[in-house]
Coordinates of N, CA and C in Angstrom, one line a residue:
C1 N 17.8 14.7 5.7 CA 17.7 14.4 7.1 C 18.9 13.6 7.5
G2 N 19.6 12.9 6.7 CA 20.7 12.1 7.1 C 20.4 11.1 8.2
N3 N 21.1 11.2 9.3 CA 21.0 10.3 10.4 C 19.9 10.8 11.4
L4 N 19.2 11.8 11.1 CA 18.2 12.4 12.1 C 16.9 11.6 12.0
T5 N 16.9 10.3 11.9 CA 15.6 9.6 11.7 C 14.7 9.8 12.9
S6 N 15.1 10.0 14.1 CA 14.2 10.1 15.2 C 14.1 11.6 15.7
S7 N 14.5 12.5 14.8 CA 14.5 13.9 15.2 C 13.3 14.7 14.7
A8 N 12.7 15.6 15.4 CA 11.7 16.5 14.9 C 12.3 17.6 14.1
R9 N 13.6 17.7 14.0 CA 14.3 18.7 13.1 C 14.3 18.3 11.7
C10 N 13.8 17.1 11.3 CA 13.8 16.7 9.9 C 12.4 17.1 9.4
L11 N 12.4 18.3 8.8 CA 11.1 18.9 8.4 C 11.0 18.8 6.9
Q12 N 11.0 17.6 6.3 CA 10.8 17.4 4.9 C 9.3 17.5 4.7
P13 N 8.9 18.3 3.7 CA 7.5 18.4 3.4 C 6.9 17.0 3.2
Q14 N 5.7 16.7 3.7 CA 4.9 15.5 3.5 C 5.6 14.3 4.2
S15 N 6.4 14.6 5.2 CA 6.9 13.5 6.0 C 6.4 13.7 7.5
V16 N 6.4 12.7 8.3 CA 6.0 12.8 9.6 C 7.2 13.2 10.5
T17 N 7.0 14.3 11.2 CA 8.1 14.9 12.0 C 8.1 14.4 13.4
R18 N 7.0 14.0 13.9 CA 6.9 13.4 15.3 C 5.5 12.8 15.5
I19 N 5.4 12.1 16.5 CA 4.1 11.5 16.9 C 3.8 12.0 18.3
A20 N 2.8 12.8 18.4 CA 2.3 13.3 19.7 C 1.6 12.3 20.5
V21 N 1.9 12.1 21.8 CA 1.3 11.2 22.7 C 0.5 12.0 23.7
A22 N -0.8 11.6 23.8 CA -1.7 12.3 24.8 C -2.5 11.3 25.6
G23 N -2.9 11.7 26.8 CA -3.8 10.8 27.6 C -3.0 9.9 28.6
A24 N -3.7 9.5 29.6 CA -3.0 8.6 30.6 C -3.1 7.1 30.3
G25 N -4.1 6.7 29.6 CA -4.2 5.3 29.3 C -4.7 4.4 30.4
N26 N -5.0 3.2 30.1 CA -5.5 2.3 31.1 C -4.5 1.3 31.6
R27 N -3.3 1.5 31.3 CA -2.1 0.6 31.8 C -2.1 -0.7 31.1
H28 N -2.6 -0.8 29.9 CA -2.6 -2.0 29.1 C -1.9 -1.9 27.7
Y29 N -1.0 -0.9 27.6 CA -0.2 -0.8 26.4 C 1.1 -1.5 26.7
A30 N 1.8 -1.8 25.6 CA 3.2 -2.4 25.7 C 4.1 -1.7 24.7
A31 N 5.4 -1.7 25.1 CA 6.4 -1.2 24.2 C 6.5 -2.1 23.0
G32 N 6.8 -1.5 21.8 CA 6.9 -2.4 20.6 C 6.7 -1.5 19.4
Q33 N 6.7 -2.2 18.2 CA 6.5 -1.6 16.9 C 5.1 -1.0 16.9
A34 N 5.0 0.3 16.5 CA 3.7 1.0 16.3 C 3.0 0.4 15.1
V35 N 1.7 0.4 15.1 CA 0.9 0.0 14.0 C 0.4 1.2 13.3
I36 N 0.8 1.3 12.0 CA 0.5 2.5 11.1 C -0.6 2.1 10.1
S37 N -1.6 2.9 10.0 CA -2.6 2.7 9.0 C -2.9 4.0 8.2
C38 N -2.9 3.8 6.9 CA -3.2 5.0 6.0 C -4.2 4.6 5.0
A39 N -5.5 4.8 5.4 CA -6.6 4.5 4.5 C -7.2 5.8 4.0
S40 N -7.7 5.8 2.8 CA -8.2 7.0 2.1 C -9.1 7.8 3.1
P41 N -8.9 9.1 3.2 CA -8.2 10.0 2.3 C -6.7 10.1 2.6
C42 N -6.2 9.4 3.5 CA -4.8 9.4 3.8 C -4.0 8.9 2.6
V43 N -2.9 9.6 2.3 CA -2.0 9.1 1.3 C -0.6 9.1 1.8
G44 N 0.3 8.4 1.3 CA 1.7 8.3 1.8 C 2.1 6.9 2.2
Y45 N 3.3 6.7 2.5 CA 3.8 5.4 2.8 C 5.2 5.5 3.5
G46 N 5.5 4.4 4.2 CA 6.9 4.3 4.8 C 7.0 4.6 6.2
L47 N 6.0 5.2 6.9 CA 6.2 5.6 8.3 C 6.4 4.4 9.1
E48 N 7.4 4.4 10.0 CA 7.7 3.4 10.9 C 8.0 4.0 12.3
A49 N 7.6 3.4 13.4 CA 7.8 4.0 14.7 C 7.8 2.9 15.7
V50 N 8.4 3.2 16.9 CA 8.4 2.3 18.0 C 7.8 3.0 19.3
C51 N 6.9 2.3 19.9 CA 6.2 2.8 21.1 C 7.1 2.4 22.3
L52 N 7.3 3.4 23.2 CA 8.2 3.2 24.4 C 7.4 3.3 25.7
D53 N 7.6 2.3 26.5 CA 7.0 2.3 27.9 C 8.2 2.2 28.8
V54 N 8.6 3.3 29.4 CA 9.8 3.4 30.2 C 9.6 2.5 31.5
S55 N 10.7 1.8 31.8 CA 10.6 0.9 32.9 C 10.7 1.7 34.2
I56 N 10.0 1.1 35.2 CA 9.9 1.7 36.6 C 10.8 1.0 37.5
H57 N 11.7 1.7 38.2 CA 12.6 1.2 39.2 C 11.8 0.8 40.4
P58 N 12.1 -0.3 41.1 CA 13.1 -1.3 40.9 C 12.7 -2.5 40.0
S59 N 11.4 -2.5 39.6 CA 10.9 -3.7 38.9 C 11.5 -3.9 37.5
G60 N 11.9 -2.8 36.8 CA 12.4 -2.9 35.5 C 11.3 -3.1 34.5
L61 N 10.1 -3.1 34.9 CA 8.9 -3.2 34.0 C 8.3 -1.9 33.7
G62 N 7.6 -1.8 32.6 CA 6.9 -0.5 32.3 C 5.6 -0.5 33.1
D63 N 4.9 0.6 33.0 CA 3.7 0.8 33.8 C 2.4 0.6 32.9
G64 N 2.7 0.2 31.6 CA 1.6 0.0 30.7 C 1.0 1.3 30.0
I65 N 1.7 2.4 30.3 CA 1.4 3.6 29.7 C 2.5 4.1 28.7
I66 N 2.2 4.4 27.5 CA 3.2 4.7 26.5 C 3.8 6.1 26.8
D67 N 5.1 6.2 27.0 CA 5.7 7.5 27.3 C 6.1 8.3 26.1
S68 N 6.4 7.6 25.0 CA 6.8 8.4 23.8 C 6.8 7.4 22.6
V69 N 6.8 7.9 21.4 CA 6.8 7.1 20.2 C 8.0 7.7 19.4
T70 N 9.0 6.8 19.1 CA 10.2 7.2 18.4 C 10.0 6.9 16.9
L71 N 10.3 7.8 16.0 CA 10.2 7.6 14.6 C 11.5 6.8 14.2
T72 N 11.3 5.8 13.4 CA 12.4 5.1 12.8 C 12.5 5.3 11.3
N73 N 11.4 5.7 10.7 CA 11.3 6.1 9.3 C 10.2 7.2 9.2
H74 N 10.5 8.4 8.7 CA 9.6 9.5 8.6 C 8.5 9.3 7.6
G75 N 8.7 8.4 6.6 CA 7.8 8.2 5.5 C 7.8 9.3 4.5
V76 N 7.0 9.2 3.5 CA 6.9 10.2 2.4 C 5.5 10.3 1.9
G77 N 5.2 11.5 1.3 CA 3.9 11.6 0.6 C 2.7 11.8 1.4
Y78 N 2.8 12.1 2.7 CA 1.7 12.3 3.6 C 1.0 13.6 3.5
D79 N -0.3 13.7 3.7 CA -1.0 15.0 3.6 C -1.2 15.5 5.1
P80 N -0.8 16.7 5.4 CA -1.0 17.2 6.8 C -2.5 17.2 7.2
D81 N -3.4 17.3 6.3 CA -4.8 17.3 6.6 C -5.4 15.9 6.8
H82 N -4.7 14.9 6.4 CA -5.1 13.5 6.5 C -4.0 12.6 6.9
P83 N -3.5 12.8 8.1 CA -2.3 12.0 8.5 C -2.6 10.5 8.7
P84 N -1.6 9.7 8.8 CA -1.8 8.3 9.0 C -2.3 8.1 10.5
A85 N -3.0 7.0 10.7 CA -3.4 6.6 12.1 C -2.3 5.8 12.7
V86 N -2.0 6.1 14.0 CA -1.0 5.4 14.7 C -1.6 4.8 16.0
S87 N -1.2 3.5 16.2 CA -1.6 2.9 17.5 C -0.4 2.1 18.0
C88 N -0.5 1.8 19.3 CA 0.6 1.0 20.0 C 0.0 -0.3 20.5
P89 N 0.9 -1.3 20.6 CA 0.4 -2.6 20.9 C -0.2 -2.7 22.4
S90 N -1.1 -3.7 22.6 CA -1.6 -4.0 23.9 C -0.6 -4.9 24.6
D91 N -0.8 -5.0 25.9 CA 0.2 -5.8 26.7 C -0.1 -7.3 26.7
G92 N -1.1 -7.8 26.0 CA -1.4 -9.2 26.0 C -2.2 -9.8 27.1
S93 N -2.7 -8.9 28.0 CA -3.4 -9.4 29.2 C -4.9 -9.7 28.9
G94 N -5.3 -9.5 27.6 CA -6.7 -9.7 27.3 C -7.5 -8.4 27.3
T95 N -6.9 -7.4 27.9 CA -7.6 -6.0 27.9 C -6.8 -5.2 26.9
A96 N -7.5 -4.6 26.0 CA -6.8 -3.7 25.0 C -6.4 -2.4 25.6
G97 N -5.2 -1.9 25.1 CA -4.8 -0.6 25.5 C -5.8 0.4 25.1
A98 N -6.1 1.4 26.0 CA -7.1 2.4 25.6 C -6.8 3.7 26.4
G99 N -7.3 4.8 26.0 CA -7.2 6.1 26.7 C -6.0 6.9 26.3
Q100 N -5.2 6.5 25.4 CA -4.1 7.3 24.9 C -4.3 7.5 23.4
T101 N -3.9 8.7 22.9 CA -3.9 9.0 21.5 C -2.5 9.2 21.0
F102 N -2.3 8.8 19.7 CA -1.0 8.9 19.1 C -1.2 9.6 17.8
T103 N -0.8 10.8 17.6 CA -1.1 11.7 16.5 C 0.1 11.9 15.7
A104 N 0.1 11.5 14.4 CA 1.2 11.8 13.5 C 1.2 13.2 13.0
M105 N 2.3 13.9 13.2 CA 2.4 15.3 12.8 C 3.1 15.4 11.5
V106 N 2.5 15.8 10.4 CA 3.0 15.8 9.1 C 3.5 17.2 8.7
A107 N 4.7 17.3 8.3 CA 5.3 18.6 7.9 C 4.6 19.1 6.6
G108 N 4.2 20.4 6.6 CA 3.6 21.0 5.5 C 4.5 21.8 4.6
G109 N 5.8 21.8 4.9 CA 6.7 22.5 4.1 C 7.5 23.5 5.0
A110 N 8.3 24.2 4.4 CA 9.2 25.2 5.1 C 8.4 26.3 5.7
L111 N 8.7 26.7 6.9 CA 8.1 27.8 7.6 C 9.2 28.9 7.7
L112 N 9.0 30.0 7.1 CA 10.0 31.1 7.1 C 9.6 32.1 8.2
V113 N 10.5 32.3 9.1 CA 10.2 33.3 10.2 C 11.3 34.4 10.1
P114 N 10.9 35.6 9.8 CA 11.9 36.7 9.8 C 12.5 36.9 11.1
R115 N 13.8 37.1 11.1 CA 14.6 37.4 12.4 C 15.4 38.6 12.2
R116 N 15.6 39.4 13.2 CA 16.5 40.5 13.2 C 17.6 40.2 14.2
A117 N 18.8 40.4 13.8 CA 20.0 40.1 14.6 C 19.9 41.0 15.9
A118 N 20.1 40.4 17.0 CA 20.2 41.2 18.3 C 21.4 42.1 18.3
G119 N 21.1 43.3 18.7 CA 22.2 44.3 18.8 C 22.6 45.0 17.5
A120 N 21.9 44.6 16.4 CA 22.2 45.2 15.1 C 21.7 46.6 15.1
A121 N 22.5 47.5 14.5 CA 22.2 48.9 14.5 C 22.7 49.5 13.2
L122 N 22.0 50.5 12.7 CA 22.6 51.2 11.5 C 23.2 52.5 12.0
I123 N 24.4 52.7 11.6 CA 25.2 53.9 12.0 C 25.4 54.8 10.8
P124 N 24.8 56.1 10.9 CA 25.0 57.0 9.7 C 26.4 57.4 9.6
R125 N 26.8 57.7 8.3 CA 28.2 58.1 8.0 C 28.3 59.6 8.1

């Protein structure tokens, strides 16, 4: 993968390729280091990610809803059927962030898709 640490193009088997974010949330999440948990039957280690809450103009503050999660380390040895759990930090207001899900997508290996070149033709001799 080289320098593609935050890219979904890094499809190494048993590594996390991206973290899918779903739901609107209750506006009590905060940007920061994601919390990764891998308890049995999950196996693997090394996944690291950062939760992003994009700032709203003109305040420069986020809205408490996580917009995306950027991978900083894809990790190794994960099972696609039992991915690690991912959560994002709360904003410290006393109300925990809720209503959003963060799903680690684990590569299961190479996917081969046959392709035919456009415009290719066989010309008899």
